[in-house]
XYZ file of C-alpha atoms in Angstrom:
494
model
C -0.046 0.031 -0.308
C 1.378 3.433 -1.094
C 1.610 5.867 2.109
C 3.019 9.131 2.513
C 4.114 10.156 6.142
C 4.945 13.695 7.096
C 7.415 12.793 9.527
C 5.548 14.970 12.213
C 4.514 13.606 15.736
C 4.078 9.991 16.619
C 4.161 7.194 14.630
C 0.541 6.206 15.037
C -0.662 9.721 14.185
C 1.626 9.824 11.206
C 0.125 6.554 10.125
C -3.527 7.983 10.995
C -2.965 11.120 8.538
C -1.706 9.213 5.760
C -4.578 6.457 5.625
C -6.896 9.711 6.059
C -5.212 11.117 3.103
C -5.399 7.886 0.876
C -8.991 7.881 1.570
C -9.860 11.352 1.046
C -8.200 11.656 -2.443
C -9.936 8.365 -3.574
C -6.752 6.274 -3.713
C -8.620 3.919 -1.354
C -11.974 3.463 -2.550
C -15.210 3.017 -0.430
C -15.675 -0.410 0.856
C -12.296 -1.385 0.262
C -10.797 -3.954 2.910
C -7.749 -2.518 4.406
C -4.598 -4.548 5.182
C -4.625 -6.928 8.502
C -2.684 -5.039 11.338
C 0.102 -7.761 11.154
C 0.290 -7.372 7.488
C 0.518 -3.401 7.612
C 2.927 -3.252 10.620
C 5.347 -5.247 8.617
C 5.000 -3.192 5.481
C 5.590 -0.073 7.109
C 7.819 -1.259 9.642
C 5.697 -0.350 12.744
C 4.663 -2.228 15.588
C 1.105 -3.974 15.485
C 0.174 -2.112 18.568
C 1.033 1.179 16.487
C -1.437 0.057 13.547
C -3.945 -1.202 16.166
C -4.067 2.567 17.289
C -4.261 4.195 14.014
C -7.239 1.831 12.995
C -9.077 2.552 16.081
C -8.667 6.328 15.905
C -10.000 5.980 11.879
C -12.811 3.966 13.311
C -13.796 6.373 16.180
C -13.758 9.319 13.251
C -15.733 7.322 10.745
C -13.389 6.777 8.294
C -13.259 2.914 8.222
C -15.839 0.545 9.560
C -15.328 -3.188 11.094
C -16.779 -6.525 9.739
C -16.760 -9.035 12.642
C -14.533 -11.711 11.689
C -13.884 -10.116 8.111
C -11.330 -6.662 8.886
C -11.759 -3.017 8.341
C -13.037 -1.496 5.644
C -13.259 2.237 4.138
C -16.334 3.772 4.703
C -18.499 5.231 2.003
C -18.000 9.163 2.594
C -19.113 10.469 -0.314
C -16.369 12.800 -0.481
C -13.835 11.215 -2.777
C -13.546 13.301 -6.072
C -14.289 11.244 -9.158
C -11.803 9.767 -11.257
C -10.456 12.522 -13.466
C -9.402 11.485 -17.472
C -6.782 13.711 -18.525
C -8.099 15.216 -21.939
C -4.664 14.699 -24.131
C -4.090 17.879 -26.263
C -3.357 16.655 -30.067
C 0.346 16.820 -30.637
C 2.536 15.969 -33.382
C 3.436 12.647 -33.744
C 6.716 11.729 -31.338
C 8.003 9.367 -34.316
C 7.419 8.450 -37.503
C 6.373 5.264 -36.686
C 3.610 6.658 -34.547
C 2.694 9.191 -37.227
C 2.273 6.176 -39.904
C 0.392 4.016 -37.409
C -2.014 6.891 -36.683
C -3.360 6.525 -40.223
C -3.540 2.735 -40.214
C -5.709 1.208 -37.366
C -9.572 1.468 -37.626
C -11.238 -0.523 -34.925
C -14.610 0.096 -36.864
C -13.662 -2.318 -39.455
C -14.467 -5.540 -37.353
C -16.226 -3.869 -34.251
C -19.011 -1.707 -35.886
C -21.799 -4.366 -34.815
C -20.471 -5.353 -31.771
C -23.096 -6.483 -29.650
C -25.980 -7.437 -32.472
C -27.645 -10.493 -31.903
C -27.212 -11.697 -35.529
C -23.455 -10.243 -35.923
C -21.978 -12.009 -38.841
C -18.626 -10.779 -37.839
C -15.765 -12.813 -39.756
C -12.367 -13.746 -38.157
C -13.682 -15.128 -35.055
C -13.556 -18.837 -34.156
C -16.496 -20.850 -33.090
C -17.544 -20.637 -29.753
C -17.793 -24.196 -27.828
C -18.838 -24.013 -24.085
C -17.374 -27.486 -23.538
C -14.121 -26.083 -24.687
C -13.988 -23.540 -21.810
C -14.016 -26.460 -19.387
C -11.450 -28.525 -21.089
C -9.148 -25.596 -21.225
C -9.728 -24.657 -17.625
C -8.730 -28.300 -16.583
C -5.738 -28.192 -18.609
C -4.629 -24.696 -17.203
C -4.823 -26.144 -13.644
C -2.996 -29.042 -14.637
C -0.182 -26.826 -16.313
C -0.098 -24.730 -13.210
C 0.953 -27.332 -10.965
C 3.528 -28.798 -13.160
C 4.994 -26.134 -14.796
C 8.446 -24.372 -13.258
C 7.793 -20.628 -12.351
C 10.862 -19.198 -13.770
C 10.554 -17.184 -17.007
C 10.715 -19.232 -20.010
C 12.482 -19.525 -23.162
C 12.047 -16.655 -25.835
C 11.533 -19.141 -28.344
C 8.572 -21.024 -26.732
C 8.299 -24.131 -24.529
C 10.228 -27.110 -26.423
C 7.076 -29.584 -25.524
C 4.788 -27.231 -27.448
C 7.238 -26.630 -30.375
C 7.759 -30.421 -30.735
C 3.773 -30.930 -30.868
C 3.658 -28.294 -33.524
C 5.970 -29.999 -35.586
C 3.868 -33.345 -35.130
C 0.760 -31.518 -35.898
C 2.452 -29.710 -39.251
C 3.712 -33.226 -40.634
C 0.447 -34.801 -40.041
C -1.931 -31.737 -41.613
C -0.034 -29.853 -43.485
C 2.926 -31.536 -45.018
C 5.619 -29.602 -43.398
C 8.878 -31.335 -42.287
C 9.872 -28.931 -39.281
C 12.119 -29.350 -36.472
C 11.513 -27.873 -33.016
C 14.488 -25.769 -33.089
C 13.073 -23.929 -36.222
C 9.864 -23.174 -34.623
C 9.140 -19.789 -32.874
C 6.083 -19.520 -30.509
C 4.475 -16.091 -30.525
C 1.381 -14.050 -29.631
C -0.852 -14.454 -32.950
C -0.267 -13.853 -36.333
C -0.166 -10.171 -35.802
C 3.150 -10.693 -33.875
C 4.346 -12.415 -36.866
C 3.690 -9.525 -39.255
C 5.233 -7.222 -36.634
C 8.381 -9.500 -36.248
C 8.871 -10.222 -40.052
C 8.875 -6.409 -40.573
C 11.603 -5.713 -37.932
C 13.947 -8.727 -38.935
C 13.580 -8.139 -42.815
C 12.302 -4.505 -43.744
C 14.070 -1.079 -43.724
C 11.903 1.673 -43.963
C 11.244 2.055 -48.006
C 11.902 -1.601 -48.812
C 9.765 -2.855 -50.803
C 7.174 -5.689 -49.671
C 4.612 -7.591 -52.066
C 1.069 -8.000 -50.707
C -1.878 -9.817 -52.286
C -4.601 -7.694 -53.847
C -7.124 -8.208 -52.012
C -5.039 -8.638 -48.497
C -5.867 -8.871 -44.826
C -5.586 -5.384 -43.648
C -4.007 -6.436 -40.361
C -0.919 -7.185 -42.261
C -1.202 -4.392 -44.266
C -1.410 -2.050 -41.472
C 1.509 -3.667 -39.788
C 3.949 -3.583 -42.589
C 2.853 0.256 -43.680
C 3.505 1.488 -40.241
C 6.693 0.282 -40.168
C 7.715 2.135 -43.115
C 7.636 -0.825 -46.004
C 6.957 0.218 -49.540
C 3.514 -1.830 -50.193
C 3.128 -3.153 -53.652
C -0.115 -4.769 -54.374
C -0.316 -7.526 -56.675
C -3.565 -8.705 -57.903
C -4.816 -12.267 -57.509
C -7.216 -14.525 -59.666
C -8.983 -17.936 -59.347
C -5.314 -19.364 -59.461
C -4.151 -17.366 -56.488
C -1.232 -14.605 -56.765
C -0.514 -13.663 -60.478
C 2.980 -14.108 -60.342
C 3.445 -12.896 -64.033
C 2.713 -9.270 -62.520
C 5.472 -9.740 -59.543
C 7.956 -6.738 -59.604
C 10.989 -6.985 -61.884
C 12.807 -5.747 -59.445
C 13.390 -7.867 -56.427
C 11.214 -7.178 -53.403
C 12.552 -7.958 -49.930
C 9.448 -9.790 -48.959
C 6.209 -11.544 -50.654
C 3.199 -12.171 -48.578
C 0.796 -14.524 -49.439
C -2.287 -16.893 -48.243
C -1.849 -19.631 -50.589
C -4.008 -22.287 -48.927
C -7.064 -19.907 -48.703
C -6.559 -16.708 -49.607
C -7.906 -13.848 -47.740
C -10.654 -12.598 -48.049
C -11.699 -14.126 -51.726
C -11.217 -17.874 -50.637
C -9.272 -19.160 -53.757
C -6.154 -21.468 -53.412
C -3.115 -20.999 -55.351
C -2.347 -23.527 -57.776
C 0.451 -25.988 -57.917
C 1.939 -24.098 -60.974
C 1.692 -20.860 -59.335
C 3.119 -21.950 -55.928
C 6.274 -23.434 -58.019
C 6.751 -20.343 -59.990
C 6.499 -18.060 -56.854
C 9.092 -20.326 -55.167
C 11.386 -19.921 -58.363
C 10.851 -16.447 -58.350
C 12.034 -15.591 -54.786
C 14.883 -18.090 -54.946
C 16.200 -16.383 -58.197
C 15.854 -12.943 -56.627
C 16.756 -13.904 -53.087
C 13.189 -12.706 -51.717
C 11.483 -13.873 -48.629
C 7.698 -15.461 -48.435
C 5.800 -15.067 -45.535
C 2.924 -17.566 -45.924
C -0.026 -16.973 -43.501
C -1.897 -20.166 -42.976
C -4.452 -18.751 -40.787
C -7.369 -21.185 -41.239
C -6.286 -24.015 -43.542
C -7.812 -26.570 -41.102
C -11.265 -26.315 -42.494
C -12.000 -27.499 -46.028
C -15.323 -29.098 -46.645
C -14.865 -30.634 -49.997
C -11.480 -32.159 -49.854
C -8.448 -32.932 -47.318
C -6.354 -29.888 -46.222
C -3.828 -28.945 -48.994
C 0.046 -28.989 -48.427
C 1.386 -25.775 -47.275
C 3.628 -23.671 -49.794
C 6.647 -24.287 -47.106
C 6.279 -28.023 -47.958
C 7.347 -27.524 -51.324
C 10.293 -25.161 -50.392
C 13.471 -26.533 -51.363
C 15.469 -23.186 -51.206
C 14.573 -22.324 -47.362
C 12.826 -18.904 -48.392
C 9.538 -19.587 -46.794
C 8.601 -18.121 -43.453
C 5.612 -20.228 -41.939
C 2.897 -18.759 -39.652
C 0.210 -20.475 -37.953
C -2.370 -19.499 -35.270
C -4.424 -21.133 -32.592
C -6.669 -18.063 -32.258
C -8.706 -19.234 -35.274
C -8.997 -22.987 -34.397
C -9.557 -22.565 -30.531
C -10.628 -18.974 -29.261
C -10.004 -15.383 -29.833
C -8.201 -14.633 -26.745
C -5.959 -17.556 -27.418
C -3.188 -15.300 -28.028
C -0.523 -18.181 -29.054
C 0.779 -18.767 -32.674
C 4.065 -20.182 -34.385
C 6.509 -19.312 -36.982
C 8.534 -21.977 -38.964
C 11.520 -20.161 -39.622
C 14.477 -20.366 -42.534
C 17.712 -21.569 -40.965
C 19.302 -18.323 -41.983
C 16.688 -16.231 -39.978
C 16.181 -18.289 -36.973
C 18.523 -16.464 -34.714
C 17.368 -12.911 -35.993
C 13.628 -13.944 -35.155
C 14.245 -15.236 -31.783
C 16.355 -11.780 -30.971
C 13.262 -9.825 -32.217
C 10.795 -11.967 -30.265
C 12.968 -11.664 -26.868
C 13.175 -7.720 -27.362
C 9.374 -7.525 -27.911
C 8.143 -9.385 -25.039
C 10.829 -11.806 -23.682
C 8.542 -14.936 -24.079
C 4.994 -16.274 -24.095
C 3.338 -17.262 -20.912
C 4.947 -20.531 -19.905
C 1.465 -22.225 -18.431
C -0.509 -21.563 -21.177
C 2.110 -22.973 -23.675
C 2.269 -26.264 -21.129
C -1.461 -26.424 -21.136
C -1.717 -26.200 -25.019
C 1.330 -28.963 -25.420
C -0.746 -31.176 -23.403
C -3.697 -30.611 -25.026
C -2.307 -31.487 -28.248
C -0.341 -34.469 -27.035
C -3.429 -35.956 -25.539
C -5.349 -36.081 -28.657
C -8.069 -33.329 -27.308
C -6.927 -30.813 -29.926
C -7.586 -33.321 -32.795
C -10.924 -34.149 -31.381
C -11.717 -30.594 -31.201
C -10.759 -29.583 -34.789
C -13.007 -32.511 -35.935
C -15.911 -31.650 -34.142
C -15.472 -27.919 -34.991
C -15.199 -29.252 -38.544
C -18.433 -31.054 -38.978
C -20.151 -28.125 -36.997
C -18.842 -25.336 -39.339
C -19.680 -27.424 -42.646
C -23.454 -27.750 -41.185
C -23.606 -24.148 -40.583
C -21.963 -23.183 -43.868
C -24.549 -25.418 -45.695
C -27.596 -23.581 -43.855
C -26.380 -20.061 -44.564
C -25.861 -20.824 -48.283
C -28.981 -22.542 -48.493
C -30.658 -19.405 -46.987
C -28.647 -16.832 -49.132
C -29.792 -18.627 -52.093
C -33.552 -18.656 -50.924
C -33.893 -15.108 -49.848
C -31.280 -12.986 -51.780
C -31.501 -15.289 -55.185
C -30.059 -13.716 -58.300
C -29.434 -10.523 -56.682
C -26.196 -11.583 -55.319
C -23.248 -14.032 -56.452
C -21.668 -16.216 -53.737
C -18.002 -17.013 -54.259
C -18.364 -20.262 -52.394
C -14.463 -21.491 -51.656
C -15.552 -24.625 -50.092
C -13.300 -23.634 -47.241
C -12.624 -21.242 -43.831
C -15.060 -20.002 -41.640
C -16.688 -16.940 -43.804
C -18.443 -16.621 -47.325
C -17.835 -13.666 -49.804
C -21.013 -12.205 -51.228
C -20.922 -9.884 -54.411
C -23.841 -7.880 -54.869
C -24.942 -7.427 -58.588
C -26.511 -4.291 -59.766
C -25.603 -2.451 -56.729
C -23.335 0.394 -55.979
C -21.057 1.163 -53.282
C -23.439 3.823 -51.601
C -26.163 1.053 -51.878
C -24.079 -1.280 -49.950
C -23.507 1.053 -47.294
C -27.218 1.894 -46.975
C -27.988 -1.803 -46.593
C -25.154 -2.373 -43.886
C -26.876 0.560 -42.020
C -30.462 -0.428 -42.726
C -29.448 -4.162 -41.575
C -27.891 -2.660 -38.532
C -30.965 -1.167 -37.008
C -32.663 -4.309 -37.186
C -30.053 -6.411 -35.212
C -28.120 -7.693 -38.323
C -24.329 -7.213 -38.796
C -22.959 -6.942 -42.475
C -19.166 -6.321 -42.963
C -17.984 -4.726 -46.482
C -14.918 -6.430 -48.250
C -13.664 -3.293 -49.509
C -11.255 -2.476 -46.481
C -9.427 -5.431 -47.542
C -8.364 -3.906 -50.925
C -5.708 -1.137 -51.901
C -8.191 0.212 -54.485
C -12.019 -0.256 -54.010
C -13.373 -3.476 -56.154
C -15.592 -2.675 -59.177
C -18.473 -3.956 -57.554
C -19.671 -4.131 -53.839
C -19.229 -7.051 -51.691
C -19.680 -8.640 -48.066
C -17.602 -10.963 -45.918
C -20.019 -12.988 -43.972
C -18.596 -14.736 -41.115
C -20.949 -17.721 -39.999
C -18.705 -18.988 -36.888
C -20.653 -16.998 -34.077
C -24.050 -18.017 -35.005
C -26.025 -21.177 -34.633
C -27.795 -22.962 -37.790
C -31.167 -21.486 -36.483
C -29.677 -17.595 -36.146
C -28.047 -18.328 -39.616
C -31.329 -19.163 -41.072
C -32.767 -16.002 -39.550
C -29.825 -13.777 -40.267
C -30.137 -15.023 -44.237
C -33.884 -14.131 -44.004
C -33.323 -10.763 -42.497
C -30.542 -10.078 -45.151
C -33.078 -10.683 -47.907
C -35.797 -8.310 -46.301
C -32.989 -5.672 -46.325
C -32.374 -6.334 -49.844
C -35.659 -5.544 -50.583
C -36.153 -2.504 -48.436
C -33.041 -1.187 -50.603
C -34.383 -2.101 -53.783
C -38.059 -0.557 -52.976
C -35.863 2.530 -52.166
C -34.144 2.656 -55.261
C -37.582 2.143 -56.945
C -39.202 4.887 -55.249
C -36.368 7.325 -55.786
C -36.488 6.683 -59.596
C -40.251 7.022 -59.719
C -39.842 10.279 -58.097
C -37.750 11.624 -60.715
C -40.103 10.851 -63.574
C -42.376 13.928 -64.958
C -45.849 13.842 -63.493
C -48.387 12.637 -66.116
C -51.698 14.658 -66.368
C -54.962 13.011 -66.862
C -57.512 14.693 -68.903
C -60.928 14.856 -67.924
């Protein structure tokens, strides 16, 4: 407890005044339990009799009250000033990074409909109540057996070992635990990659469209971002710059946000390009676990004979959003540089969480969870697609990738202003819709939506699809009314 003594008079009087000052200033809130007399005596270096005398004086004056068997508590005097939030005066950005970062982050992109009952937010994993119980059990077990000293910056070896087994089984990646780095999710992977590989002004290729979080991270770092078009086969390698970029960022297994898969010929072409120009490739494999028409595709890293690919995976999509654990499989030449950057960023990830996840994977719990999650997502996806076809019909085009946790929907014969009107109208009726445009460097020719289906049940998705159709009807009616108002009035004779 922080107390200020004035050095005047007996010790008990100084302690009494210090406690009064803390209560009157609001540092000690009403109904706050004071430390026991023994504990406070040890803390301030006074005798217990002195502390007892101060507490008795405070009780007599009404500053504290006593609960029998529970201790002394601060009285509610209604005199503590309310907490005052300091109003920050605008100042010039204190650094170039801060200046660039001010223009990047927009929390409204994914939080604009937070709290709506039918919020079709993308990027969030499916919530399973049973998983909370399983995870609590794993954390309790890990807390007993995990050493309490600071962990390895590279991550817990047992977890790195389990990740290697998982990648070999599901992604065809042959990795050694020494080349795996445990990180705080994909977003930290982007930041570490920028720190290790890029100086201000260095060229980095981004897919068009792309994940805005990756774009923002590299742009704030000062990279010269070069968008390269994607099509049905993924990144159009023929349009890669002639002058070698330092970094090429791709999502080959499930292009974000379009959902396309990079073809084998394009993958090999990209690897040849990177090796010939000594460029590095960042492979973001964010949700490859969920494919509903075939087995998961082998990762780009599994084809990489030149050791140019930095592979990134995350548990935030497969478990829950607050699980800030991910991993990188690093080229041998970059391994120590990334470990150094991780250490300087935050020393290491929480060890108990790493130990819990390692045991969850080793025991088979993680694989069982993935299988159940895959079945549930497939069923929800079918409900959403059927509902969209029924209630929206030919007014939309569904870009179905048969994978992932969201669906891309393009609106035929609508413009971007009508899309925003649709989003606002739907919000008023409890339906959260998200535009795809923030993931483009230049706005797409036709408006589109990203519809996430992880967070809603099958019944809610059916209701959401029906409400989506109703909202489209309203926008159509508004267009018809507007166009009719612009027509000249006809006078009836007679």
